[in-house]
Structure formats: structure tokens, C-alpha cells
mmCIF file of C-alpha atoms and ligand atoms in Angstrom:
data_model
loop_
_atom_site.group_PDB
_atom_site.id
_atom_site.type_symbol
_atom_site.label_atom_id
_atom_site.label_comp_id
_atom_site.label_asym_id
_atom_site.label_seq_id
_atom_site.Cartn_x
_atom_site.Cartn_y
_atom_site.Cartn_z
ATOM 1 C CA MET I 201 -12.930 14.052 -11.558
ATOM 2 C CA ARG I 202 -9.327 14.087 -10.514
ATOM 3 C CA LEU I 203 -8.155 10.899 -12.222
ATOM 4 C CA GLN I 204 -10.203 11.195 -15.398
ATOM 5 C CA GLY I 205 -8.794 8.926 -18.109
ATOM 6 C CA LYS I 206 -5.747 7.839 -16.124
ATOM 7 C CA ARG I 207 -4.935 4.146 -16.209
ATOM 8 C CA ALA I 208 -4.380 2.848 -12.688
ATOM 9 C CA PHE I 209 -3.085 -0.514 -11.512
ATOM 10 C CA VAL I 210 -3.830 -1.472 -7.902
ATOM 11 C CA THR I 211 -2.483 -4.505 -6.037
ATOM 12 C CA ALA I 212 -4.326 -6.106 -3.097
ATOM 13 C CA ALA I 213 -7.523 -4.377 -4.153
ATOM 14 C CA GLY I 214 -9.786 -7.057 -2.714
ATOM 15 C CA GLN I 215 -10.247 -5.595 0.752
ATOM 16 C CA GLY I 216 -9.092 -2.948 3.192
ATOM 17 C CA ILE I 217 -7.024 -0.007 1.977
ATOM 18 C CA GLY I 218 -6.487 -1.414 -1.531
ATOM 19 C CA ARG I 219 -10.206 -1.893 -2.034
ATOM 20 C CA ALA I 220 -10.981 1.631 -0.846
ATOM 21 C CA ILE I 221 -8.333 3.020 -3.197
ATOM 22 C CA ALA I 222 -9.703 1.084 -6.182
ATOM 23 C CA GLU I 223 -13.226 2.340 -5.401
ATOM 24 C CA ALA I 224 -12.071 5.935 -4.979
ATOM 25 C CA TYR I 225 -10.068 5.780 -8.214
ATOM 26 C CA LEU I 226 -13.143 4.510 -10.078
ATOM 27 C CA ARG I 227 -15.225 7.370 -8.638
ATOM 28 C CA GLU I 228 -12.551 9.832 -9.793
ATOM 29 C CA GLY I 229 -12.709 8.607 -13.395
ATOM 30 C CA ALA I 230 -9.661 6.334 -13.561
ATOM 31 C CA LEU I 231 -9.554 3.210 -15.702
ATOM 32 C CA VAL I 232 -8.716 0.745 -12.974
ATOM 33 C CA VAL I 233 -7.073 -2.658 -13.149
ATOM 34 C CA ALA I 234 -7.802 -4.092 -9.708
ATOM 35 C CA THR I 235 -5.849 -7.177 -8.692
ATOM 36 C CA ASP I 236 -5.613 -9.394 -5.637
ATOM 37 C CA LEU I 237 -4.233 -12.762 -4.641
ATOM 38 C CA ASN I 238 -7.832 -13.800 -3.987
ATOM 39 C CA ALA I 239 -9.876 -12.965 -7.080
ATOM 40 C CA ASP I 240 -13.161 -13.675 -5.261
ATOM 41 C CA LEU I 241 -12.617 -10.552 -3.178
ATOM 42 C CA LEU I 242 -12.688 -8.381 -6.294
ATOM 43 C CA HIS I 243 -16.403 -8.940 -6.905
ATOM 44 C CA GLY I 244 -18.411 -5.749 -6.847
ATOM 45 C CA LEU I 245 -15.680 -3.473 -8.144
ATOM 46 C CA ASP I 246 -17.962 -2.380 -10.954
ATOM 47 C CA GLY I 247 -16.212 -0.681 -13.814
ATOM 48 C CA ALA I 248 -12.776 -2.079 -13.004
ATOM 49 C CA ASP I 249 -10.895 -4.754 -14.897
ATOM 50 C CA THR I 250 -10.244 -7.366 -12.247
ATOM 51 C CA ALA I 251 -7.690 -10.147 -12.182
ATOM 52 C CA ALA I 252 -6.082 -12.546 -9.758
ATOM 53 C CA LEU I 253 -2.484 -11.566 -9.115
ATOM 54 C CA ASP I 254 0.027 -12.813 -6.594
ATOM 55 C CA VAL I 255 2.553 -9.994 -6.315
ATOM 56 C CA THR I 256 5.269 -12.448 -5.304
ATOM 57 C CA ASP I 257 5.051 -13.933 -8.822
ATOM 58 C CA LYS I 258 7.402 -11.722 -10.816
ATOM 59 C CA ALA I 259 6.531 -13.149 -14.235
ATOM 60 C CA ALA I 260 2.781 -12.790 -13.669
ATOM 61 C CA LEU I 261 2.970 -9.241 -12.320
ATOM 62 C CA THR I 262 5.292 -8.149 -15.118
ATOM 63 C CA THR I 263 2.885 -9.385 -17.789
ATOM 64 C CA ALA I 264 -0.146 -7.905 -16.021
ATOM 65 C CA ILE I 265 1.456 -4.496 -15.562
ATOM 66 C CA GLN I 266 2.907 -4.323 -19.052
ATOM 67 C CA ASN I 267 -0.531 -5.154 -20.483
ATOM 68 C CA ALA I 268 -2.181 -2.482 -18.345
ATOM 69 C CA SER I 269 0.466 0.228 -19.056
ATOM 70 C CA PRO I 270 -0.576 2.215 -16.003
ATOM 71 C CA ASP I 271 -0.137 5.942 -15.493
ATOM 72 C CA VAL I 272 -0.649 5.325 -11.781
ATOM 73 C CA LEU I 273 0.653 2.284 -9.921
ATOM 74 C CA VAL I 274 -0.593 1.629 -6.389
ATOM 75 C CA ASN I 275 1.398 -0.971 -4.457
ATOM 76 C CA CYS I 276 -0.839 -2.016 -1.590
ATOM 77 C CA ALA I 277 -0.068 -5.692 -0.996
ATOM 78 C CA GLY I 278 1.548 -6.284 2.351
ATOM 79 C CA PHE I 279 1.589 -8.567 5.366
ATOM 80 C CA VAL I 280 1.966 -7.779 9.073
ATOM 81 C CA HIS I 281 4.302 -10.150 10.860
ATOM 82 C CA ALA I 282 3.731 -10.106 14.625
ATOM 83 C CA GLY I 283 6.540 -10.815 17.030
ATOM 84 C CA ALA I 284 9.655 -9.467 18.696
ATOM 85 C CA LEU I 285 13.150 -10.292 17.497
ATOM 86 C CA LEU I 286 13.591 -13.539 19.441
ATOM 87 C CA GLU I 287 10.294 -14.952 18.159
ATOM 88 C CA ALA I 288 11.028 -14.103 14.530
ATOM 89 C CA THR I 289 12.387 -16.673 12.100
ATOM 90 C CA ASP I 290 14.301 -16.455 8.841
ATOM 91 C CA ALA I 291 11.205 -17.731 7.060
ATOM 92 C CA ASP I 292 9.115 -14.902 8.589
ATOM 93 C CA PHE I 293 11.717 -12.367 7.512
ATOM 94 C CA ASP I 294 11.963 -13.708 3.967
ATOM 95 C CA PHE I 295 8.186 -13.910 3.544
ATOM 96 C CA ALA I 296 7.607 -10.344 4.745
ATOM 97 C CA PHE I 297 10.383 -8.857 2.652
ATOM 98 C CA THR I 298 9.314 -10.797 -0.437
ATOM 99 C CA LEU I 299 5.708 -9.654 -0.127
ATOM 100 C CA ASN I 300 6.162 -6.161 1.304
ATOM 101 C CA VAL I 301 9.318 -4.982 -0.454
ATOM 102 C CA ARG I 302 10.493 -7.164 -3.315
ATOM 103 C CA SER I 303 7.028 -7.091 -4.885
ATOM 104 C CA GLN I 304 7.168 -3.277 -5.058
ATOM 105 C CA PHE I 305 10.680 -3.466 -6.527
ATOM 106 C CA HIS I 306 9.292 -5.733 -9.260
ATOM 107 C CA THR I 307 6.059 -3.843 -9.953
ATOM 108 C CA MET I 308 7.960 -0.570 -10.283
ATOM 109 C CA GLN I 309 10.441 -2.226 -12.647
ATOM 110 C CA ALA I 310 7.519 -3.441 -14.737
ATOM 111 C CA ALA I 311 5.659 -0.123 -14.783
ATOM 112 C CA LEU I 312 8.509 2.368 -15.215
ATOM 113 C CA PRO I 313 9.535 1.740 -18.843
ATOM 114 C CA GLY I 314 6.004 2.465 -20.096
ATOM 115 C CA MET I 315 5.699 5.527 -17.854
ATOM 116 C CA LEU I 316 9.032 6.840 -19.144
ATOM 117 C CA GLU I 317 7.968 6.256 -22.737
ATOM 118 C CA ARG I 318 4.756 8.233 -22.144
ATOM 119 C CA GLY I 319 6.641 10.967 -20.298
ATOM 120 C CA GLY I 320 5.217 10.538 -16.828
ATOM 121 C CA GLY I 321 3.616 8.495 -14.116
ATOM 122 C CA SER I 322 2.818 8.383 -10.428
ATOM 123 C CA ILE I 323 3.673 5.489 -8.144
ATOM 124 C CA VAL I 324 2.075 5.192 -4.717
ATOM 125 C CA ASN I 325 3.663 2.685 -2.345
ATOM 126 C CA ILE I 326 1.804 1.748 0.807
ATOM 127 C CA ALA I 327 4.293 1.727 3.674
ATOM 128 C CA SER I 328 3.310 2.302 7.301
ATOM 129 C CA VAL I 329 3.939 4.741 10.097
ATOM 130 C CA ALA I 330 5.249 1.664 11.960
ATOM 131 C CA GLY I 331 8.856 1.306 10.919
ATOM 132 C CA SER I 332 11.184 4.211 10.416
ATOM 133 C CA ILE I 333 8.646 6.801 11.653
ATOM 134 C CA VAL I 334 7.554 5.224 14.941
ATOM 135 C CA ALA I 335 8.385 1.860 16.473
ATOM 136 C CA ALA I 336 5.413 -0.368 17.262
ATOM 137 C CA PRO I 337 5.623 -3.278 19.698
ATOM 138 C CA ASN I 338 6.160 -6.723 18.158
ATOM 139 C CA ARG I 339 6.623 -5.385 14.670
ATOM 140 C CA CYS I 340 10.394 -5.753 14.100
ATOM 141 C CA ILE I 341 10.122 -7.530 10.741
ATOM 142 C CA TYR I 342 7.102 -5.551 9.599
ATOM 143 C CA GLY I 343 8.666 -2.242 10.623
ATOM 144 C CA ALA I 344 11.925 -3.080 8.863
ATOM 145 C CA SER I 345 10.065 -4.051 5.685
ATOM 146 C CA LYS I 346 8.014 -0.845 5.677
ATOM 147 C CA ALA I 347 11.148 1.223 6.357
ATOM 148 C CA ALA I 348 12.615 -0.476 3.283
ATOM 149 C CA VAL I 349 9.546 0.577 1.278
ATOM 150 C CA ILE I 350 10.219 4.191 2.230
ATOM 151 C CA GLY I 351 13.893 3.852 1.260
ATOM 152 C CA LEU I 352 13.004 2.290 -2.074
ATOM 153 C CA THR I 353 10.400 4.984 -2.700
ATOM 154 C CA LYS I 354 12.838 7.827 -2.078
ATOM 155 C CA SER I 355 15.606 6.299 -4.210
ATOM 156 C CA VAL I 356 13.403 5.598 -7.215
ATOM 157 C CA ALA I 357 11.845 9.053 -6.892
ATOM 158 C CA LEU I 358 15.273 10.692 -6.986
ATOM 159 C CA ASP I 359 16.561 8.633 -9.903
ATOM 160 C CA TYR I 360 13.603 9.548 -12.146
ATOM 161 C CA VAL I 361 12.682 12.993 -10.835
ATOM 162 C CA THR I 362 13.603 14.719 -14.083
ATOM 163 C CA LYS I 363 11.623 12.255 -16.216
ATOM 164 C CA GLY I 364 8.100 13.083 -15.084
ATOM 165 C CA ILE I 365 7.946 10.157 -12.680
ATOM 166 C CA ARG I 366 6.757 10.707 -9.115
ATOM 167 C CA VAL I 367 7.054 8.081 -6.399
ATOM 168 C CA ASN I 368 5.505 8.599 -2.986
ATOM 169 C CA ALA I 369 4.833 6.429 0.029
ATOM 170 C CA ILE I 370 1.750 6.525 2.212
ATOM 171 C CA CYS I 371 2.372 5.749 5.873
ATOM 172 C CA PRO I 372 -0.935 4.914 7.556
ATOM 173 C CA GLY I 373 -1.411 4.522 11.279
ATOM 174 C CA THR I 374 -3.825 1.836 12.431
ATOM 175 C CA VAL I 375 -6.619 1.449 9.902
ATOM 176 C CA ASP I 376 -9.791 -0.586 10.079
ATOM 177 C CA SER I 377 -9.450 -3.531 7.705
ATOM 178 C CA PRO I 378 -10.217 -7.258 7.739
ATOM 179 C CA SER I 379 -6.647 -8.164 8.631
ATOM 180 C CA LEU I 380 -6.635 -5.666 11.510
ATOM 181 C CA HIS I 381 -9.536 -7.599 13.054
ATOM 182 C CA ASP I 382 -7.557 -10.834 12.583
ATOM 183 C CA ARG I 383 -4.563 -9.268 14.333
ATOM 184 C CA LEU I 384 -6.688 -8.030 17.235
ATOM 185 C CA ARG I 385 -8.295 -11.473 17.645
ATOM 186 C CA ALA I 386 -4.848 -13.098 17.547
ATOM 187 C CA MET I 387 -3.802 -11.008 20.547
ATOM 188 C CA GLY I 388 -6.226 -13.002 22.717
ATOM 189 C CA ASP I 389 -8.711 -10.451 24.034
ATOM 190 C CA TYR I 390 -10.144 -8.550 21.067
ATOM 191 C CA ASP I 391 -11.701 -5.672 23.046
ATOM 192 C CA THR I 392 -8.627 -5.003 25.170
ATOM 193 C CA ALA I 393 -6.377 -5.168 22.129
ATOM 194 C CA ARG I 394 -8.630 -2.783 20.205
ATOM 195 C CA LYS I 395 -8.660 -0.284 23.087
ATOM 196 C CA ALA I 396 -4.855 -0.404 23.229
ATOM 197 C CA PHE I 397 -4.599 0.250 19.494
ATOM 198 C CA GLU I 398 -7.064 3.138 19.757
ATOM 199 C CA ALA I 399 -5.224 4.594 22.747
ATOM 200 C CA ARG I 400 -1.960 4.951 20.834
ATOM 201 C CA GLN I 401 -3.711 7.146 18.277
ATOM 202 C CA PRO I 402 -3.962 10.629 19.827
ATOM 203 C CA MET I 403 -7.265 11.121 17.980
ATOM 204 C CA GLY I 404 -8.581 8.183 20.008
ATOM 205 C CA ARG I 405 -9.798 6.199 17.058
ATOM 206 C CA ILE I 406 -8.652 3.911 14.310
ATOM 207 C CA GLY I 407 -8.601 5.317 10.778
ATOM 208 C CA THR I 408 -10.762 4.221 7.885
ATOM 209 C CA ALA I 409 -9.557 2.826 4.597
ATOM 210 C CA GLU I 410 -11.472 5.613 2.849
ATOM 211 C CA GLU I 411 -9.371 8.226 4.653
ATOM 212 C CA ILE I 412 -6.246 6.607 3.244
ATOM 213 C CA ALA I 413 -7.848 6.431 -0.201
ATOM 214 C CA HIS I 414 -8.338 10.222 -0.263
ATOM 215 C CA LEU I 415 -4.582 10.649 0.054
ATOM 216 C CA ALA I 416 -3.972 8.011 -2.617
ATOM 217 C CA VAL I 417 -6.283 9.926 -4.985
ATOM 218 C CA TYR I 418 -4.307 13.099 -4.368
ATOM 219 C CA LEU I 419 -0.951 11.385 -4.911
ATOM 220 C CA GLY I 420 -2.142 9.627 -8.055
ATOM 221 C CA SER I 421 -3.565 12.797 -9.532
ATOM 222 C CA ASP I 422 -1.918 15.836 -11.093
ATOM 223 C CA GLU I 423 -2.944 17.884 -8.030
ATOM 224 C CA SER I 424 0.152 16.463 -6.349
ATOM 225 C CA ALA I 425 2.435 17.278 -9.295
ATOM 226 C CA PHE I 426 5.019 19.012 -7.063
ATOM 227 C CA THR I 427 5.531 16.191 -4.558
ATOM 228 C CA THR I 428 7.771 13.173 -4.934
ATOM 229 C CA GLY I 429 9.939 10.950 -2.763
ATOM 230 C CA GLN I 430 7.953 11.655 0.390
ATOM 231 C CA ALA I 431 6.643 9.440 3.162
ATOM 232 C CA HIS I 432 3.154 10.899 3.662
ATOM 233 C CA VAL I 433 2.016 10.185 7.206
ATOM 234 C CA ILE I 434 -1.719 9.726 7.858
ATOM 235 C CA ASP I 435 -2.061 8.279 11.319
ATOM 236 C CA GLY I 436 -4.494 10.097 13.612
ATOM 237 C CA GLY I 437 -1.555 11.862 15.242
ATOM 238 C CA TRP I 438 0.334 8.715 16.330
ATOM 239 C CA ALA I 439 3.681 10.047 15.092
ATOM 240 C CA VAL I 440 3.227 13.511 16.617
ATOM 241 C CA GLY I 441 4.915 12.318 19.782
HETATM 242 P P1 NAD C 107 -5.734 -6.428 4.510
HETATM 243 O O1 NAD C 107 -4.464 -6.877 5.149
HETATM 244 O O2 NAD C 107 -6.994 -6.645 5.245
HETATM 245 O O3 NAD C 107 -5.878 -7.100 3.078
HETATM 246 C C1 NAD C 107 -4.734 -7.447 2.373
HETATM 247 C C2 NAD C 107 -5.115 -7.842 0.964
HETATM 248 O O4 NAD C 107 -3.894 -8.260 0.343
HETATM 249 C C3 NAD C 107 -6.083 -9.014 0.883
HETATM 250 O O5 NAD C 107 -7.103 -8.710 -0.046
HETATM 251 C C4 NAD C 107 -5.200 -10.154 0.391
HETATM 252 O O6 NAD C 107 -5.909 -11.102 -0.406
HETATM 253 C C5 NAD C 107 -4.153 -9.409 -0.423
HETATM 254 N N1 NAD C 107 -2.913 -10.149 -0.576
HETATM 255 C C6 NAD C 107 -2.277 -10.900 0.350
HETATM 256 N N2 NAD C 107 -1.191 -11.473 -0.191
HETATM 257 C C7 NAD C 107 -1.123 -11.050 -1.486
HETATM 258 C C8 NAD C 107 -0.244 -11.311 -2.545
HETATM 259 N N3 NAD C 107 0.819 -12.143 -2.400
HETATM 260 N N4 NAD C 107 -0.489 -10.735 -3.762
HETATM 261 C C9 NAD C 107 -1.552 -9.919 -3.913
HETATM 262 N N5 NAD C 107 -2.434 -9.643 -2.937
HETATM 263 C C10 NAD C 107 -2.210 -10.214 -1.732
HETATM 264 O O7 NAD C 107 -5.589 -4.905 4.062
HETATM 265 P P2 NAD C 107 -5.014 -3.644 4.869
HETATM 266 O O8 NAD C 107 -4.942 -3.920 6.337
HETATM 267 O O9 NAD C 107 -5.783 -2.485 4.371
HETATM 268 O O10 NAD C 107 -3.494 -3.532 4.389
HETATM 269 C C11 NAD C 107 -3.167 -3.090 3.089
HETATM 270 C C12 NAD C 107 -1.777 -2.484 3.113
HETATM 271 O O11 NAD C 107 -1.760 -1.385 4.015
HETATM 272 C C13 NAD C 107 -0.668 -3.433 3.559
HETATM 273 O O12 NAD C 107 0.502 -3.180 2.815
HETATM 274 C C14 NAD C 107 -0.480 -3.046 5.002
HETATM 275 O O13 NAD C 107 0.813 -3.360 5.483
HETATM 276 C C15 NAD C 107 -0.693 -1.551 4.916
HETATM 277 N N6 NAD C 107 -1.046 -0.931 6.202
HETATM 278 C C16 NAD C 107 -2.157 -1.330 6.852
HETATM 279 C C17 NAD C 107 -2.471 -0.727 8.070
HETATM 280 C C18 NAD C 107 -3.679 -1.146 8.874
HETATM 281 O O14 NAD C 107 -3.766 -0.780 10.050
HETATM 282 N N7 NAD C 107 -4.641 -1.820 8.303
HETATM 283 C C19 NAD C 107 -1.623 0.250 8.607
HETATM 284 C C20 NAD C 107 -0.499 0.632 7.895
HETATM 285 C C21 NAD C 107 -0.216 0.033 6.682
#
């Protein structure tokens, strides 16, 4: 078991990629604290400590993370704003950056002191291939926020590289999750929208949350001991060109 005995803290573990990561970490022997804004979604994560946590609440996340003293921190909470520049508002921008970026800034600040004291730790930040790797239509705010996640990841990785701390980003392509279905429905014609999303993936299909979780297991585990500060792309070939 690749995460045997490691303490892991996962945000947005109620559904989608976060849920799959929490489940995979439990299977790999980690002691998991699984959190989500909506605590009801955490039912069924047997073996995990579960708790409601809004990652935009700095005081709450700081207490929760300090209590958990994680060896592995997985920052999964994020929101997809849809719209081109002229449809986007300041409120949209602030909400996305608060949830997608500032929350990771705060969770890393909360987790790092304990990791440094124990001589090591791995942080896995969920970014996206949409942003600084490829541009996706109607994703200007989302793409900018996920590009910021990659920038934050690289900077923190560099600053603590000699201290046993590793910080990596995962950049998924389109992945099947409850919010993906909401986004496809919001585009008007679900089937047409789904076909368009599938078509932009050279593999011709959408990814699964479990496929992303495999990478998160690797990055959380000591198997990835020689990698830090990287944006790990897992996207069905979308970014190939
Ligand atoms: P999702 O969007 O279906 O679920 C998101 C989860 O986040 C929900 O359980 C929700 O309750 C929780 N959440 C929302 N606001 C929160 C908050 N303030 N604090 C804590 N939890 C909160 O899941 P998903 O689509 O797998 O997305 C997870 C992450 O992966 C996001 O960061 C997303 O941007 C990223 N991502 C997703 C895809 C995709 O295609 N699904 C692609 C690339 C990146």
C-alpha cells in the first residue's frame, strides 16, 4: 500500500475528483481527513474522518489542517466560471480566485509548518489543463485562476525544495463529475455539448475521476520523491496539439 500510515487531508472530497482521491488514498492505507463544503456528500467514505469545511473560511481551514497535521495535502476545491471576458464580472472574478487560488494559498500556509517540523510533506494542487496549458472557450476567469494555481505550486515548491517538501499540480482535461454534467446541461443541448467536449480530447472520451486519483496517489506517495514543482497533465491528449 503506497500511502500506508500517511496522514492525508483532502478538500472537496464529497464528489468528483476529490471523492475519487479520498477513496484511492483510503485503499492505499492513508489516514484520510475528507472534507467538503457539503458534509452530506461525505457519507460512505468508510474509514475516513469526515468534516464539513468551506475552504474560503481561513480560520476554519487553518484549525482543521493544524489538527490533522497532514503529511499529504490535496487541494481539490474549485469552481468553473463559464463566460468570455465581456460576460465576466468583478464578482465572478473574485469568487473564482477566492475559491480556486486563495484557498490553496491558505491551506498550504496552514499545512507547511507541521510538514517542515516533521521533515517532509507532499502537496497536490488540482489545477486544470485549461489555463496556461491550453485555452478553452469561455473559460477566461477559470483558466486564469488555474494558471495561478500552477504559478503558486511552482513557487512554493522552489522555496521549500531543500526542506523535504514537494508541491505538484495536477492538470486534468475534461473529467466526468457531477459538476461537469451541470455545465453540459447549462450549455442548452446536453448531448451536443457532451460530443463537443469529447471531440476536443484526442482519445475521444472524457476522463474518469479514478484516472486522476491514480496520479494523485503517485504524487502523494514516496514513489514520486524526485518530482516537485511540476504541472502534471492528464487530459486524454488534449494538450498534445
Ligand atoms: P465537482 O465540481 O463535481 O465537485 C466539487 C466539490 O467541491 C463538491 O463536492 C462541492 O461541494 C465542493 N465545494 C464547492 N465549494 C467548496 C468550498 N467552498 N469548500 C469546500 N468544498 C467546496 O468536482 P470536479 O469536477 O471533480 O472538480 C474538482 C476539481 O477538479 C476542481 O478544482 C476543478 O476545477 C478541477 N477540475 C475538474 C475538471 C473536470 O472536468 N471535472 C477538469 C479539470 C480540473
